[in-house]
């Protein structure tokens, strides 16, 4: 079989070494860009016709040919040939096979450099918007579960040590707030991402009287990237989005870690739905939180993609360098990974069931009301640092007597300080402690 033609074979002649061809070929992963590549070509050809660079009838033929290729790929009538170099080559060769020499005119006034940059921006814009939708779904699931359990008492932690009484709803809503910031970062990224590079050519534009803004408007961009060197050689829009993905995955990983802890027998704060767990091939009693564990593990995969692209870009002179072909695999993988993790996490959160009694039982043994006891003394005139020290001593006495602050006799309190009265036990009620702080949660 003859090797497919290369779009770049001008000065270079002869067959490329097969190993080099394998290294150079990107269609195995950039084939997913076919829709964006064809959309960009249609907008480009339409502009060429409007500007009189191509006769209007030729532009119409090219557009019809491109539309038929898109339709045939979508319908499965046309398989993408994985032996050609990249998706740009495949589309152009197919167009030429169908239209003859007219097909060779599709690339007038552009380079693969600005064409590839355009395809990636179109893909990234759609991917970021899809991920924003998935973030909002998970955020809604957390908010709904939080609203159902705004009065479900649990112990809050610092250093994984029992700290103060909170509600399960408050804990979940913290993650909803994190997701709101994640969404905000990605929305802000879209402002810089949504600019068209097409018309930059290889690096310095083209002598044809093209209209870059017409193409940008047709493709839904907010404008163009004015400097052509920057247009073809920048990937910071992908880096910014991937940094946002990485922060998002960090938040999902933290939530996953808590789900894993809460699901252990030692905590037993929640029960996970069977649809979001797996078993053991050897131990029949096991019910493992694999969804949470996999999300936690895949966080490193997204971090790796960000580091890959940062490393690719860190030493590149202007303008385009072939190193930049390495933006695609890490980007595509990050988009797929983040999307899958968000979908799975949403279902897991929607279906998990808290065990309120277990949360209350655990809260009773953590001295979560110690700060409230100190505040009780402060309200009666004792300096906070003195109250803090006194309550610390009372906690030690409780530990020695194997009891809680609620069970310590009033006489023992009054031995510590005459400021203690019968109303101290009202202050020690865990639910009251939780509710007394609610004004700080709004």
Coordinates of C-alpha atoms in Angstrom, one line a residue:
X1 CA 0.0 0.0 0.0
X2 CA 1.3 3.4 -0.9
X3 CA 2.1 5.7 2.0
X4 CA -0.5 8.5 2.2
X5 CA 0.6 12.0 1.0
X6 CA 1.9 14.5 3.5
X7 CA 0.5 18.0 3.5
X8 CA 4.0 19.3 4.3
X9 CA 6.0 17.6 1.4
X10 CA 7.3 20.5 -0.5
X11 CA 11.1 20.8 0.0
X12 CA 11.3 17.3 1.6
X13 CA 11.1 14.4 -0.8
X14 CA 11.0 10.6 -0.4
X15 CA 9.3 8.4 2.1
X16 CA 9.7 9.2 5.8
X17 CA 11.2 6.5 8.0
X18 CA 8.4 4.2 9.3
X19 CA 9.5 4.7 12.9
X20 CA 9.6 8.5 12.4
X21 CA 6.2 8.3 10.8
X22 CA 4.9 6.5 13.9
X23 CA 6.4 9.2 16.2
X24 CA 5.0 12.0 14.0
X25 CA 1.5 10.6 13.5
X26 CA -1.2 12.0 15.7
X27 CA -4.4 10.8 14.1
X28 CA -4.7 8.0 16.8
X29 CA -5.7 10.7 19.3
X30 CA -6.5 13.8 17.3
X31 CA -9.3 12.1 15.3
X32 CA -11.7 13.2 18.0
X33 CA -11.2 16.7 16.6
X34 CA -12.9 15.9 13.3
X35 CA -16.0 17.8 14.0
X36 CA -14.1 20.9 15.1
X37 CA -11.7 20.6 12.2
X38 CA -14.6 20.5 9.7
X39 CA -16.5 23.3 11.4
X40 CA -13.4 25.5 11.2
X41 CA -12.8 24.7 7.6
X42 CA -16.3 25.5 6.7
X43 CA -16.0 28.9 8.4
X44 CA -12.7 29.5 6.7
X45 CA -13.9 28.6 3.2
X46 CA -17.0 30.7 3.7
X47 CA -14.8 33.7 4.5
X48 CA -12.6 33.0 1.4
X49 CA -15.7 33.1 -0.7
X50 CA -17.0 36.3 0.9
X51 CA -13.6 38.0 0.4
X52 CA -13.3 36.9 -3.2
X53 CA -10.2 34.9 -2.6
X54 CA -12.1 31.9 -3.9
X55 CA -14.9 32.0 -6.5
X56 CA -18.2 31.8 -4.7
X57 CA -19.2 28.6 -6.6
X58 CA -16.0 26.9 -5.5
X59 CA -16.5 28.0 -1.9
X60 CA -20.0 26.5 -2.1
X61 CA -18.7 23.2 -3.4
X62 CA -16.1 23.0 -0.7
X63 CA -18.6 23.7 2.0
X64 CA -21.0 21.1 0.6
X65 CA -18.1 18.6 0.4
X66 CA -17.1 19.3 4.0
X67 CA -20.6 19.0 5.3
X68 CA -21.0 15.6 3.5
X69 CA -17.8 14.4 5.1
X70 CA -19.0 15.4 8.6
X71 CA -22.4 13.8 7.9
X72 CA -20.8 10.6 6.7
X73 CA -18.4 10.3 9.7
X74 CA -21.2 11.0 12.2
X75 CA -23.4 8.4 10.5
X76 CA -20.6 5.8 10.4
X77 CA -20.5 5.7 6.6
X78 CA -17.0 7.0 6.6
X79 CA -14.3 5.5 8.7
X80 CA -11.3 7.7 9.7
X81 CA -8.1 6.3 8.1
X82 CA -5.7 5.8 11.0
X83 CA -2.7 5.4 8.5
X84 CA -2.7 9.1 7.6
X85 CA -0.8 11.6 9.6
X86 CA -3.5 13.6 11.4
X87 CA -7.1 14.5 11.2
X88 CA -6.4 17.7 9.1
X89 CA -4.7 15.5 6.5
X90 CA -7.6 13.0 6.5
X91 CA -10.2 15.6 6.0
X92 CA -8.3 17.4 3.2
X93 CA -7.4 14.2 1.4
X94 CA -11.0 12.9 1.6
X95 CA -12.3 16.3 0.3
X96 CA -9.9 16.1 -2.6
X97 CA -10.8 12.6 -3.4
X98 CA -14.5 13.6 -3.6
X99 CA -14.1 17.0 -5.4
X100 CA -10.9 16.7 -7.3
X101 CA -8.6 19.7 -7.6
X102 CA -11.1 22.1 -6.0
X103 CA -10.5 20.2 -2.7
X104 CA -6.9 21.2 -2.8
X105 CA -8.0 24.9 -2.3
X106 CA -9.5 24.4 1.1
X107 CA -6.1 25.2 2.8
X108 CA -5.7 28.6 1.0
X109 CA -4.6 31.3 3.4
X110 CA -4.0 29.1 6.5
X111 CA -1.5 26.7 8.1
X112 CA -1.9 23.6 10.1
X113 CA -0.5 25.6 12.9
X114 CA -3.4 28.0 13.2
X115 CA -5.8 25.2 12.1
X116 CA -4.7 22.9 14.9
X117 CA -4.8 25.8 17.5
X118 CA -8.4 26.5 16.3
X119 CA -9.5 22.9 16.7
X120 CA -8.2 22.7 20.2
X121 CA -9.8 25.9 21.3
X122 CA -13.2 24.7 19.9
X123 CA -12.8 21.4 21.7
X124 CA -11.6 23.1 24.9
X125 CA -14.5 25.5 24.9
X126 CA -17.1 22.7 24.6
X127 CA -15.3 20.5 27.1
X128 CA -15.1 23.3 29.7
X129 CA -18.7 24.0 29.3
X130 CA -19.6 20.4 29.6
X131 CA -17.5 20.1 32.8
X132 CA -19.2 23.2 34.2
X133 CA -22.6 21.5 33.7
X134 CA -21.3 18.4 35.6
X135 CA -19.9 20.6 38.4
X136 CA -23.3 22.2 38.8
X137 CA -25.0 18.8 39.0
X138 CA -22.6 17.6 41.7
X139 CA -23.0 20.9 43.5
X140 CA -26.8 20.5 43.4
X141 CA -26.5 17.0 44.8
X142 CA -24.4 18.2 47.7
X143 CA -26.7 21.1 48.4
X144 CA -29.8 18.9 48.3
X145 CA -28.2 16.3 50.7
X146 CA -27.0 19.2 52.9
X147 CA -30.5 20.7 53.1
X148 CA -31.9 17.3 54.1
X149 CA -29.4 17.1 57.0
X150 CA -28.9 20.6 58.1
X151 CA -29.9 19.5 61.7
X152 CA -28.1 16.1 61.6
X153 CA -25.5 16.4 64.4
X154 CA -22.0 15.2 63.8
X155 CA -18.6 16.0 65.1
X156 CA -16.4 18.4 63.2
X157 CA -12.7 17.7 63.1
X158 CA -9.4 19.5 63.0
X159 CA -6.2 17.3 62.6
X160 CA -8.7 14.4 62.4
X161 CA -9.4 15.0 66.1
X162 CA -12.9 15.7 67.4
X163 CA -13.3 19.5 67.6
X164 CA -16.8 21.0 67.8
X165 CA -20.3 20.0 67.0
X166 CA -21.5 20.8 63.5
X167 CA -24.2 19.4 61.2
X168 CA -23.7 16.9 58.4
X169 CA -25.3 19.4 56.1
X170 CA -22.7 22.0 57.0
X171 CA -19.9 19.6 56.2
X172 CA -21.4 18.7 52.8
X173 CA -22.1 22.3 51.9
X174 CA -18.4 23.2 52.4
X175 CA -17.7 21.0 49.3
X176 CA -20.5 22.7 47.4
X177 CA -18.9 26.0 48.1
X178 CA -15.5 24.7 46.9
X179 CA -17.2 23.5 43.7
X180 CA -18.7 27.0 43.2
X181 CA -15.2 28.4 43.2
X182 CA -14.0 25.7 40.8
X183 CA -16.8 26.7 38.4
X184 CA -15.9 30.3 38.8
X185 CA -12.3 29.6 37.8
X186 CA -13.3 27.7 34.7
X187 CA -15.9 30.4 33.7
X188 CA -13.1 33.0 34.0
X189 CA -10.8 30.8 31.9
X190 CA -13.4 30.8 29.1
X191 CA -13.0 34.5 28.7
X192 CA -9.4 34.0 27.6
X193 CA -10.0 30.7 25.8
X194 CA -12.7 31.9 23.6
X195 CA -10.5 33.8 21.1
X196 CA -9.9 32.7 17.5
X197 CA -6.3 32.0 16.3
X198 CA -7.3 31.3 12.7
X199 CA -5.7 33.6 10.2
X200 CA -2.4 33.6 12.0
X201 CA -1.1 31.2 9.4
X202 CA 2.2 29.5 10.3
X203 CA 3.3 32.4 12.4
X204 CA 2.9 35.7 10.6
X205 CA -0.5 35.7 8.9
X206 CA -1.1 35.6 5.2
X207 CA -0.9 38.0 2.3
X208 CA -4.4 37.1 1.2
X209 CA -7.0 39.7 2.2
X210 CA -8.7 37.5 4.8
X211 CA -11.2 38.6 7.4
X212 CA -10.2 37.0 10.7
X213 CA -13.1 38.5 12.6
X214 CA -15.7 37.1 10.2
X215 CA -14.4 33.6 10.9
X216 CA -14.2 34.3 14.7
X217 CA -17.9 35.4 14.7
X218 CA -19.0 32.5 12.6
X219 CA -17.4 30.1 15.1
X220 CA -18.9 31.8 18.2
X221 CA -15.6 33.4 19.4
X222 CA -15.6 36.7 21.3
X223 CA -12.8 38.0 19.1
X224 CA -9.4 37.1 17.7
X225 CA -5.9 36.6 19.1
X226 CA -4.3 39.7 17.5
X227 CA -0.7 38.7 17.5
X228 CA -0.2 35.8 15.1
X229 CA 2.9 34.4 16.8
X230 CA 1.0 34.3 20.1
X231 CA -2.0 32.8 18.3
X232 CA -0.2 29.7 17.1
X233 CA 2.3 29.2 19.9
X234 CA 0.3 29.7 23.1
X235 CA -1.3 27.0 25.1
X236 CA -1.9 28.8 28.3
X237 CA -5.6 28.5 27.8
X238 CA -5.3 24.8 28.1
X239 CA -2.9 25.1 31.0
X240 CA -5.3 27.4 32.8
X241 CA -8.2 25.0 32.3
X242 CA -6.1 22.1 33.4
X243 CA -5.0 24.0 36.5
X244 CA -8.7 24.5 37.2
X245 CA -9.3 20.8 36.6
X246 CA -6.5 19.9 39.0
X247 CA -7.9 22.1 41.8
X248 CA -11.3 20.6 41.1
X249 CA -9.9 17.1 41.4
X250 CA -8.1 18.0 44.6
X251 CA -11.5 19.0 46.1
X252 CA -13.1 15.7 44.8
X253 CA -10.2 13.8 46.3
X254 CA -10.7 15.4 49.7
X255 CA -14.4 14.6 49.6
X256 CA -13.5 11.0 48.5
X257 CA -11.1 10.6 51.4
X258 CA -13.9 11.7 53.8
X259 CA -16.4 9.3 52.2
X260 CA -13.9 6.5 52.6
X261 CA -13.3 7.3 56.2
X262 CA -17.0 7.7 57.0
X263 CA -17.7 4.4 55.3
X264 CA -15.3 2.5 57.5
X265 CA -16.6 0.3 60.4
X266 CA -14.7 2.6 62.8
X267 CA -16.8 5.6 61.7
X268 CA -19.9 4.1 60.2
X269 CA -21.3 7.6 59.5
X270 CA -22.7 6.7 56.1
X271 CA -23.9 3.8 54.1
X272 CA -23.0 3.7 50.4
X273 CA -25.4 2.5 47.8
X274 CA -24.4 -0.9 46.2
X275 CA -24.3 0.7 42.8
X276 CA -21.3 2.7 43.9
X277 CA -19.3 0.0 45.6
X278 CA -17.6 -3.2 44.7
X279 CA -16.8 -6.5 46.5
X280 CA -13.8 -8.6 46.9
X281 CA -12.8 -11.6 44.7
X282 CA -11.8 -13.5 47.9
X283 CA -13.6 -12.1 50.9
X284 CA -17.4 -12.3 50.4
X285 CA -18.2 -9.9 53.2
X286 CA -16.5 -6.9 51.6
X287 CA -18.2 -3.8 50.3
X288 CA -15.5 -1.4 49.1
X289 CA -15.8 2.3 48.4
X290 CA -14.1 1.9 45.0
X291 CA -15.7 5.0 43.4
X292 CA -14.2 7.3 46.0
X293 CA -10.9 5.5 45.9
X294 CA -10.6 5.7 42.1
X295 CA -11.5 9.4 42.1
X296 CA -8.8 9.9 44.8
X297 CA -6.3 8.0 42.6
X298 CA -7.2 9.6 39.3
X299 CA -6.5 13.0 40.8
X300 CA -2.8 12.3 40.3
X301 CA -3.5 11.5 36.7
X302 CA -5.0 15.0 36.1
X303 CA -2.1 16.6 38.0
X304 CA 0.2 14.6 35.7
X305 CA -1.4 16.0 32.6
X306 CA -1.0 19.5 33.8
X307 CA 2.7 18.9 34.6
X308 CA 3.2 17.3 31.1
X309 CA 1.9 20.3 29.3
X310 CA 3.8 22.8 31.6
X311 CA 7.0 20.8 30.9
X312 CA 6.3 20.7 27.1
X313 CA 5.9 24.5 27.0
X314 CA 8.5 25.7 29.4
X315 CA 11.5 26.1 27.0
X316 CA 9.9 26.7 23.6
X317 CA 10.9 29.7 21.5
X318 CA 8.3 31.4 19.4
X319 CA 6.5 30.4 17.4
X320 CA 5.2 26.9 16.7
X321 CA 7.3 23.9 17.6
X322 CA 6.3 20.2 17.0
X323 CA 6.6 19.7 20.8
X324 CA 3.2 21.3 21.0
X325 CA 1.5 18.3 19.4
X326 CA 1.9 16.9 22.9
X327 CA -0.9 19.1 24.2
X328 CA -3.6 16.8 22.9
X329 CA -3.3 13.5 24.7
X330 CA -2.9 15.0 28.2
X331 CA -5.8 17.4 27.5
X332 CA -8.1 14.8 26.2
X333 CA -7.3 12.4 29.0
X334 CA -7.8 15.2 31.6
X335 CA -11.2 16.1 30.1
X336 CA -12.4 12.5 30.1
X337 CA -11.1 11.7 33.6
X338 CA -12.6 14.8 35.2
X339 CA -16.0 14.3 33.5
X340 CA -16.2 10.6 34.5
X341 CA -15.2 11.4 38.1
X342 CA -17.8 14.2 38.4
X343 CA -20.6 11.9 37.1
X344 CA -19.7 9.1 39.4
X345 CA -19.3 11.4 42.4
X346 CA -22.7 12.9 41.7
X347 CA -24.5 9.5 41.8
X348 CA -22.6 8.4 44.9
X349 CA -23.5 11.6 46.8
X350 CA -27.2 11.4 45.7
X351 CA -27.5 7.8 46.9
X352 CA -25.4 7.7 50.1
X353 CA -27.4 7.5 53.4
X354 CA -26.0 9.0 56.6
X355 CA -26.3 7.2 59.9
X356 CA -27.4 10.0 62.2
X357 CA -27.5 7.9 65.4
X358 CA -23.9 6.8 64.9
X359 CA -22.8 10.4 64.3
X360 CA -24.5 11.4 67.6
X361 CA -23.0 8.5 69.5
X362 CA -19.5 9.5 68.3
X363 CA -20.1 13.1 69.1
X364 CA -20.9 12.4 72.7
X365 CA -17.4 11.1 73.4
X366 CA -15.3 13.8 71.9
X367 CA -15.7 16.6 74.4
X368 CA -17.1 18.8 71.5
X369 CA -18.7 21.1 74.0
X370 CA -15.5 22.1 75.8
X371 CA -15.2 25.4 74.0
X372 CA -18.9 26.2 74.9
X373 CA -18.0 25.4 78.5
X374 CA -15.1 27.9 78.4
X375 CA -17.4 30.5 76.8
X376 CA -19.9 30.0 79.6
X377 CA -17.2 31.0 82.1
X378 CA -16.2 34.0 80.0
X379 CA -19.7 35.2 79.9
X380 CA -19.7 35.1 83.7
X381 CA -16.6 37.3 83.8
X382 CA -13.6 34.9 83.7
X383 CA -10.8 35.8 81.2
X384 CA -10.9 33.4 78.3
X385 CA -7.4 32.0 78.8
X386 CA -8.2 31.2 82.5
X387 CA -11.5 29.6 81.4
X388 CA -9.6 27.6 78.7
X389 CA -7.1 26.2 81.2
X390 CA -9.9 25.3 83.7
X391 CA -11.9 23.5 81.2
X392 CA -8.8 21.6 80.0
X393 CA -8.4 20.4 83.6
X394 CA -12.1 19.3 83.8
X395 CA -11.6 17.3 80.5
X396 CA -8.7 15.5 82.1
X397 CA -10.9 14.7 85.2
X398 CA -13.6 13.3 82.8
X399 CA -11.1 11.1 81.1
X400 CA -9.9 9.8 84.4
X401 CA -13.4 9.1 85.5
X402 CA -14.5 7.7 82.1
X403 CA -17.3 10.2 81.7
X404 CA -18.3 13.2 79.6
X405 CA -18.7 16.9 80.6
X406 CA -22.4 16.4 80.6
X407 CA -22.1 13.7 83.2
X408 CA -19.7 15.4 85.5
X409 CA -21.5 16.3 88.9
X410 CA -22.4 19.9 89.6
X411 CA -20.5 19.7 92.8
X412 CA -17.3 18.9 90.9
X413 CA -17.9 21.9 88.7
X414 CA -18.4 24.2 91.6
X415 CA -15.2 22.9 93.3
X416 CA -13.4 24.1 90.2
X417 CA -15.2 27.5 90.2
X418 CA -18.1 29.1 92.0
X419 CA -19.1 30.6 88.7
X420 CA -20.7 27.2 87.7
X421 CA -24.4 27.0 88.3
X422 CA -27.2 24.5 87.3
X423 CA -27.6 26.2 84.0
X424 CA -24.2 24.8 82.9
X425 CA -25.8 21.6 81.8
X426 CA -28.0 23.6 79.3
X427 CA -24.8 25.0 77.7
X428 CA -23.4 21.5 77.4
X429 CA -26.2 20.1 75.3
X430 CA -24.5 19.2 71.9
X431 CA -27.5 20.2 69.8
X432 CA -27.6 23.6 71.5
X433 CA -23.9 24.0 71.0
X434 CA -24.4 23.3 67.3
X435 CA -27.3 25.7 66.9
X436 CA -25.6 28.5 68.8
X437 CA -23.1 28.8 66.0
X438 CA -25.5 28.7 63.1
X439 CA -25.4 32.5 62.8
X440 CA -21.8 32.1 61.6
X441 CA -22.8 29.7 58.8
X442 CA -24.9 32.1 56.8

